[in-house]
Amino acid sequence: MQSEIKKIDLSKKNYSIEANNPFENFTYLRAVEESNSASEESGWIPDHLGEINDETLMSFMPLYKKYNSHGEYIFDHQWANALQRTGRNYYPKLLTAIPFTPCEGDRILAKTELEKLRLIDAGINKMETEEIESWHILFPNKLGCKVLRERNFVERFNYRFTWINDNFQNFDDFLSIFTSRQRATIRKERKSIANKGIEFKCKKYNKITSEDWNLFYIFYQKTYYERAQNPYLNKEFFELISTANQLVKPVIFFAELDGEPIGASLCYEGKNTLYGRHWGATKKIKNLHFECCYYQGIEYCIKNNLRFFDPGVQGEHKIRRGFQPHLSSSFHYFLKEDFGEAVKNFCESEKTQIKNYIEACRSYTPFNKDYKIK
């Protein structure tokens, strides 16, 4: 039977395909969609594409038809306003991304470059057929970037901060790469938490209970309510994830004061990376965020021999705590040349600013002069 590229409905058949991170695992994607966190009501209409051969899924590309730009972490509101001022429709747009998850990944899941290119061409054909003005592919990894450049997508540069495990034996070994002043600062931050009697419990995916998820959701909600927002992910999403802990490998760090949980951070463990995703606390305590979201994750990576810790996008305060800046990309394709050329010029100008910013960040990194930045 000849293979064909077709729409893939994750709810209709138990498809699976190998993924290099927890978020491109179909269990995670199904949980986002079946919980209605990413749904037509929230502006995310699943329209995934994949290549089927003899009823086997050979390749897959997450694809959503979007009617807003919420939950993407790459901001294109200026582009939308500019196009709509000309009398053309920016929405709906096509989006290849993991909803509410700004972590790098393959994005176009296939074994060969030819299979990846076929999916990209199918996406472009969809734009032309449905007269959709733009398609955006967010946070692809190096392999994804390579194939998208071959199809002349406009590349937009951004930045992120990542911790790199340089074969550290323990946290003190990690601290040895800093200047003496910054070592003292980090120790002081951690000691201020310990002196308040706050202790941490790490719950790995094989030990997380439904009660743990219920507790975490209280903290998660609070973070959004403090910003006068509704949470992107609803409680049902976490209930669905709780039934698939072994597949997506969540890790929760609970902070406890006098035996009472007061905060928590949620991460997911990939093949060689720990991904920090969400956090919240019911008490405002200085340095609790740094300890719960950064230092606990760093210690986990050292203990479990994980190479990288990706705590999420942006945040210059990460530099002083050992996270290193590097370029990140998103890719954009436009149906009509006039708008595509305008965005390309914008991205070229922005690229210089981003590269200058990263160089400034590197000069601000408080490592001792003998340590080579990775």
XYZ file of C-alpha atoms in Angstrom:
374
model
C 0.000 0.000 0.000
C 1.400 3.407 -1.016
C 2.060 5.848 1.796
C 0.077 9.064 2.023
C 0.111 12.202 4.109
C -3.182 12.784 5.827
C -4.775 14.475 8.807
C -4.009 12.634 12.049
C -6.646 12.640 14.773
C -4.912 11.537 17.963
C -8.239 10.699 19.619
C -9.395 8.255 16.929
C -6.576 5.734 16.873
C -3.793 4.794 19.245
C -0.970 6.050 17.032
C 2.539 6.306 18.405
C 5.888 7.526 17.150
C 9.309 7.876 18.740
C 9.971 11.286 20.276
C 13.101 12.729 21.886
C 11.306 14.709 24.582
C 8.236 14.206 26.798
C 6.109 16.848 25.081
C 6.126 15.287 21.615
C 5.046 12.020 23.165
C 1.470 11.429 22.015
C 0.392 10.819 25.608
C 1.244 14.428 26.449
C -0.386 15.814 23.308
C -3.536 13.766 23.881
C -3.752 15.020 27.461
C -3.557 18.649 26.296
C -6.291 18.074 23.714
C -8.603 15.659 25.546
C -8.649 17.936 28.589
C -9.757 20.772 26.259
C -6.804 22.866 27.424
C -5.928 23.167 23.715
C -9.269 23.176 21.933
C -11.413 25.222 19.593
C -12.748 27.130 22.621
C -9.222 28.248 23.564
C -8.252 28.987 19.956
C -6.335 25.777 19.221
C -7.874 23.507 16.560
C -5.854 20.288 16.072
C -5.027 19.721 12.393
C -2.007 17.407 12.644
C -0.379 15.837 9.604
C 1.356 12.474 9.301
C 2.440 9.922 6.742
C 0.650 6.572 6.913
C 2.025 3.407 5.341
C 0.068 0.173 5.717
C -1.792 1.676 8.717
C 1.521 2.489 10.415
C 2.362 6.092 11.266
C 5.739 6.778 9.625
C 6.054 10.488 10.392
C 4.139 13.154 12.276
C 3.969 16.931 12.540
C 1.876 18.654 15.236
C -0.229 21.310 13.557
C -2.883 23.627 14.943
C -5.150 26.155 13.316
C -4.947 29.165 15.611
C -7.359 32.045 16.063
C -5.182 33.877 18.585
C -1.540 33.953 19.707
C -2.033 32.887 23.330
C 0.219 30.293 24.946
C 2.945 30.396 22.295
C 5.795 32.373 23.975
C 6.867 33.783 20.603
C 5.149 37.103 20.179
C 3.723 38.033 16.774
C 1.050 40.557 17.721
C 2.856 43.317 15.778
C 2.747 41.167 12.650
C -0.944 40.432 13.148
C -1.787 44.114 13.583
C 0.285 45.110 10.544
C -1.401 42.602 8.226
C -4.883 43.322 9.483
C -4.347 47.062 8.869
C -3.975 46.195 5.164
C -7.406 44.536 5.178
C -6.053 40.970 5.145
C -6.640 38.276 7.762
C -3.752 37.166 9.965
C -5.987 34.598 11.661
C -6.487 31.759 11.325
C -2.817 30.903 11.097
C -1.099 27.523 11.148
C 1.099 26.688 14.122
C 3.481 23.795 14.651
C 4.244 23.794 18.366
C 3.459 22.032 21.617
C 0.655 24.008 23.292
C 1.810 26.155 26.220
C 5.254 24.485 26.141
C 8.225 26.608 25.000
C 10.740 23.729 25.008
C 12.907 22.774 22.046
C 12.124 19.551 20.162
C 12.075 17.892 16.751
C 8.665 19.367 15.790
C 8.748 17.382 12.532
C 9.009 13.772 13.670
C 10.426 11.524 10.962
C 13.382 9.207 10.472
C 14.662 10.715 7.231
C 15.092 14.213 5.892
C 12.974 13.312 2.859
C 10.050 12.367 5.127
C 10.428 15.671 6.973
C 10.421 17.622 3.710
C 7.262 15.843 2.555
C 5.469 16.964 5.706
C 6.664 20.542 5.235
C 5.458 20.544 1.637
C 2.095 19.175 2.782
C 1.828 22.088 5.230
C 2.582 24.604 2.482
C -0.003 22.954 0.228
C -2.543 23.264 3.036
C -1.818 26.993 3.312
C -2.357 27.460 -0.414
C -5.537 25.376 -0.539
C -7.140 27.089 2.466
C -5.629 30.526 1.722
C -4.025 30.787 5.155
C -1.572 33.693 5.253
C 1.089 32.303 7.620
C 2.566 29.197 9.246
C 4.757 29.316 12.358
C 7.033 26.566 13.696
C 8.213 27.247 17.234
C 11.240 26.019 19.183
C 12.627 23.371 16.782
C 15.936 21.759 17.741
C 19.035 21.770 15.515
C 17.749 19.007 13.240
C 14.452 20.785 12.787
C 16.211 24.088 12.055
C 18.309 22.506 9.300
C 15.393 21.172 7.272
C 13.324 24.343 7.667
C 16.173 26.470 6.328
C 16.170 24.262 3.226
C 12.550 25.256 2.542
C 13.349 28.976 2.909
C 11.333 29.672 6.022
C 12.022 33.040 7.635
C 14.131 32.385 10.737
C 13.479 34.504 13.786
C 16.089 34.428 16.530
C 15.382 34.452 20.224
C 17.306 33.365 23.303
C 17.029 30.992 26.226
C 19.129 30.031 29.248
C 20.220 26.437 29.823
C 22.226 24.786 32.575
C 24.942 22.424 31.344
C 26.216 19.546 33.457
C 29.998 19.578 33.064
C 30.399 16.193 34.782
C 29.792 17.752 38.192
C 30.056 15.351 41.121
C 27.830 17.362 43.466
C 26.463 20.869 43.988
C 29.684 22.129 45.589
C 31.586 20.907 42.541
C 29.216 22.964 40.396
C 29.787 26.014 42.610
C 33.533 25.749 42.003
C 33.116 27.257 38.508
C 31.882 30.577 39.979
C 33.760 33.549 41.284
C 34.128 33.480 45.055
C 31.606 36.307 45.439
C 28.899 34.495 43.466
C 29.583 31.211 45.261
C 28.940 33.032 48.511
C 25.738 34.590 47.115
C 24.273 31.239 46.046
C 25.187 29.594 49.348
C 23.549 32.494 51.176
C 20.355 32.105 49.109
C 20.163 28.392 49.837
C 21.001 28.850 53.519
C 18.216 31.438 53.933
C 15.705 28.756 52.896
C 17.224 26.064 55.107
C 17.322 28.436 58.093
C 13.556 28.907 57.815
C 13.161 25.159 58.236
C 11.950 24.621 54.665
C 12.641 21.129 53.368
C 12.173 19.594 49.934
C 10.716 16.331 48.790
C 11.338 15.106 45.260
C 8.555 12.977 43.784
C 9.631 11.115 40.648
C 7.198 9.880 38.019
C 6.999 6.371 39.497
C 6.075 7.758 42.941
C 3.692 10.638 42.139
C 0.152 10.009 43.399
C -3.155 11.590 42.390
C -3.064 13.430 45.741
C 0.304 14.923 44.745
C -1.194 16.173 41.470
C -4.171 17.703 43.282
C -1.808 19.512 45.615
C 0.430 20.699 42.809
C -2.553 22.101 40.914
C -3.357 24.390 43.851
C 0.119 25.936 43.568
C -0.026 26.055 39.761
C -3.373 27.885 39.779
C -2.142 30.461 42.254
C 0.671 31.595 39.954
C -1.833 32.458 37.222
C -4.408 34.011 39.514
C -1.739 36.370 40.850
C -1.388 37.632 37.251
C -5.192 37.894 36.891
C -5.156 35.068 34.331
C -6.851 31.715 34.069
C -4.387 28.801 33.933
C -3.600 27.545 30.424
C -3.773 23.940 31.616
C -6.849 22.761 33.471
C -7.078 20.200 36.244
C -8.205 17.461 33.870
C -4.897 17.784 31.995
C -2.958 16.889 35.140
C -5.383 14.060 35.899
C -4.686 12.599 32.448
C -0.942 13.048 32.903
C -1.155 11.273 36.253
C -2.276 8.082 34.514
C 0.763 8.219 32.222
C 3.534 9.185 34.635
C 5.926 6.533 33.344
C 5.563 7.737 29.731
C 6.097 11.480 30.157
C 8.212 11.263 33.344
C 7.142 14.247 35.474
C 9.210 15.206 38.515
C 7.719 17.386 41.279
C 9.757 19.210 43.914
C 7.590 20.004 46.940
C 8.676 22.649 49.456
C 7.470 21.962 53.014
C 7.470 24.126 56.125
C 6.800 22.316 59.406
C 5.565 19.373 57.364
C 3.064 21.509 55.424
C 3.535 21.855 51.635
C 3.872 25.552 50.754
C 5.052 25.388 47.140
C 6.134 23.136 44.312
C 7.803 23.088 40.904
C 7.027 20.650 38.101
C 9.635 19.352 35.667
C 9.687 16.620 33.025
C 12.626 14.294 32.466
C 13.748 13.661 28.886
C 16.526 11.477 27.517
C 19.302 13.809 28.629
C 17.434 16.948 29.719
C 15.323 18.046 32.655
C 12.641 20.509 31.538
C 11.319 22.974 34.101
C 7.697 23.886 33.400
C 5.481 25.232 36.198
C 5.662 26.405 39.765
C 3.607 28.049 42.474
C 3.600 28.764 46.221
C 1.085 29.771 48.862
C 3.647 31.743 50.880
C 5.874 34.556 49.603
C 9.346 33.694 50.876
C 12.517 35.286 49.545
C 14.669 32.887 47.476
C 12.046 30.117 47.532
C 11.577 30.404 43.765
C 15.335 30.074 43.112
C 15.611 27.025 45.352
C 12.483 25.256 44.176
C 12.816 25.992 40.458
C 16.594 26.072 39.902
C 18.785 24.613 42.631
C 16.635 21.547 43.266
C 16.611 20.845 39.515
C 20.376 21.275 39.233
C 20.952 18.816 42.075
C 18.553 16.366 40.405
C 20.478 16.587 37.126
C 23.805 15.980 38.858
C 22.437 13.020 40.802
C 20.760 11.472 37.734
C 23.496 12.252 35.191
C 21.352 14.488 33.015
C 23.331 16.692 30.665
C 21.027 19.720 30.479
C 18.471 21.585 32.553
C 16.114 23.791 30.526
C 14.093 25.856 33.026
C 11.967 27.710 30.448
C 12.297 30.843 28.347
C 13.731 34.251 29.265
C 14.825 35.454 32.696
C 18.186 37.210 33.062
C 18.265 36.267 36.755
C 19.149 32.715 35.629
C 22.595 33.880 34.475
C 23.785 34.571 38.020
C 22.785 31.029 38.961
C 24.794 29.199 36.329
C 22.455 29.099 33.328
C 24.139 29.945 30.046
C 22.546 31.945 27.188
C 22.236 30.603 23.663
C 20.304 31.311 20.481
C 16.908 29.786 19.898
C 14.857 29.972 16.706
C 11.356 30.001 15.383
C 10.489 29.656 11.686
C 7.792 31.373 9.665
C 6.354 30.857 6.194
C 4.089 33.325 4.413
C 1.659 32.721 1.610
C 2.336 36.063 -0.084
C 5.741 37.491 -0.844
C 5.041 41.081 0.211
C 4.288 40.245 3.829
C 6.982 37.560 3.967
C 9.610 40.034 2.803
C 8.521 42.606 5.388
C 8.775 40.051 8.209
C 12.138 38.843 6.906
C 13.543 42.383 7.088
C 12.172 42.768 10.608
C 13.808 39.491 11.702
C 17.152 40.461 10.178
C 17.172 43.656 12.209
C 16.033 41.818 15.351
C 18.748 39.159 14.854
C 21.513 41.731 15.399
C 19.879 42.912 18.621
C 19.474 39.343 19.909
C 23.101 38.420 19.164
C 24.331 41.573 20.897
C 22.150 40.743 23.885
C 23.580 37.217 24.152
C 27.132 38.547 24.031
C 26.269 40.993 26.815
C 24.792 38.121 28.843
C 27.949 36.053 28.429
C 30.081 38.889 29.715
C 27.791 39.038 32.754
C 28.101 35.308 33.538
C 29.824 35.123 36.951
C 32.142 32.175 36.260
C 35.762 32.296 37.312
C 38.237 33.175 34.570
C 39.539 29.607 34.260
C 36.146 28.132 33.364
C 35.335 27.816 29.682
C 31.734 28.702 28.822
C 30.062 25.830 26.954
